[in-house]
C-alpha positions as a printed NumPy array, in Angstrom:
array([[231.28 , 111.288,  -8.958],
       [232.784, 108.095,  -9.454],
       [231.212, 104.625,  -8.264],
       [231.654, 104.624,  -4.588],
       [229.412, 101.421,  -4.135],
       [230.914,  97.908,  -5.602],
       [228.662,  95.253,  -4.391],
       [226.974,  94.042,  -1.863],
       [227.988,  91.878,   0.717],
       [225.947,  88.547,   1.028],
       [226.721,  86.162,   3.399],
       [225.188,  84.47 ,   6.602],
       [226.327,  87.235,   9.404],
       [225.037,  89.994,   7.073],
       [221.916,  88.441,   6.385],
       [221.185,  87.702,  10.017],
       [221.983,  91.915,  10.318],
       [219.501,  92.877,   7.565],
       [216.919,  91.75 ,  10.563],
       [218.209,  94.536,  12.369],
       [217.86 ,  97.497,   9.597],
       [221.969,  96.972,   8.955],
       [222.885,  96.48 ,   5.242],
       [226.881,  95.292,   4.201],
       [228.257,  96.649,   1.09 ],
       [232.142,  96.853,  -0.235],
       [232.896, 100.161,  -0.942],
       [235.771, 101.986,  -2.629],
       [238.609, 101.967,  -0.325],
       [239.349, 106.369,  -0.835],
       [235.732, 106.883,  -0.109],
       [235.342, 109.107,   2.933],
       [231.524, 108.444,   4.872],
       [230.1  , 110.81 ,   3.961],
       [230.251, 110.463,   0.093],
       [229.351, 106.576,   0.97 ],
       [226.165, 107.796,   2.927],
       [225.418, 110.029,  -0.012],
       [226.148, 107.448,  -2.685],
       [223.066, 104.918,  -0.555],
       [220.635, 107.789,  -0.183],
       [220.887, 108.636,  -3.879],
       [221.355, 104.777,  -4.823],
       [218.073, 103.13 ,  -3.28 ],
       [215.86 , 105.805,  -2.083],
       [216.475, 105.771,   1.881],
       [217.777, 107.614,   4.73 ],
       [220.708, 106.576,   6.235],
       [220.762, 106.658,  10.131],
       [223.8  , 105.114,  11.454],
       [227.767, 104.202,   9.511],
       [230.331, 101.982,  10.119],
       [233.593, 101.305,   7.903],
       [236.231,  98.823,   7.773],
       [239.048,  97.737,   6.137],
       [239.261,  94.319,   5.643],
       [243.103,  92.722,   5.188],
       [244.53 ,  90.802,   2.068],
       [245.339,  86.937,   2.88 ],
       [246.497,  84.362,   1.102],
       [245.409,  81.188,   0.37 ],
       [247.036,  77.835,  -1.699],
       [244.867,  76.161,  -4.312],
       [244.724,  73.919,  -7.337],
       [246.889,  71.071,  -7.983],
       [250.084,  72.682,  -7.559],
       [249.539,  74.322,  -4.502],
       [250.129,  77.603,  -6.326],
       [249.701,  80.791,  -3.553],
       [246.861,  83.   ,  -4.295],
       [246.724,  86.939,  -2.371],
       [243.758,  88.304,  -2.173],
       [243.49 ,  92.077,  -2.52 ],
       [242.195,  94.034,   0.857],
       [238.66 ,  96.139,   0.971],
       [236.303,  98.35 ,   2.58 ],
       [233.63 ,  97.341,   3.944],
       [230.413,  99.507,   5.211],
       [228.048,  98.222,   7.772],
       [224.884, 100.761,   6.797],
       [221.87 , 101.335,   9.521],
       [218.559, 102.296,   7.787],
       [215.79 , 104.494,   9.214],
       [213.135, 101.852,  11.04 ],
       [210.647, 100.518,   8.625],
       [213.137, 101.093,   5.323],
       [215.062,  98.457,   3.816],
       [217.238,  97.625,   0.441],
       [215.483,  95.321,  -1.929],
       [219.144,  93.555,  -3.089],
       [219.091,  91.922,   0.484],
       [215.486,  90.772,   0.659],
       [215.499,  86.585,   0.434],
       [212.312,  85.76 ,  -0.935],
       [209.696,  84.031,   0.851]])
């Protein structure tokens, strides 16, 4: 089984979800949702309850000094609901 689970997804809106029991990650984009709820259960010791995927599309962007155009590659993204009372220590902020 190869690694289904890249990284996590940190940013204000999925902070402001981890409130809620919902936990972001970027996934491989051939991953099915299954083998992604699989891949969390095994990975940090939870139950999964509710799955949402998406793919996110490539853009481009200029930067440095010459302008030069940059394309970002496109991604999956998977919006995770835990079981009430569970939660994924990556995500926790510190007091």
């Amino acid at each position: 089984m190869k690694n289904i689970i890249l990284r996590p997804v940190i940013t204000e809106k999925s902070m402001h979800d981890v409130e809620k029991g919902k936990f972001t990650f970027v996934v491989e984009r051939s991953a099915k949702k299954n083998d992604i709820k699989k891949a969390i259960e095994q990975k940090f010791a939870v139950h999964v309850v509710g799955l949402s995927t998406n793919i996110v599309k490539g853009r481009t962007a200029r930067a440095g000094k010459r302008r030069l155009e940059i394309t970002y590659q496109p991604f999956k993204k998977a919006i995770v609901a835990l079981k009430s009372g569970e939660k994924i220590n990556l995500f926790d902020i510190g007091a």
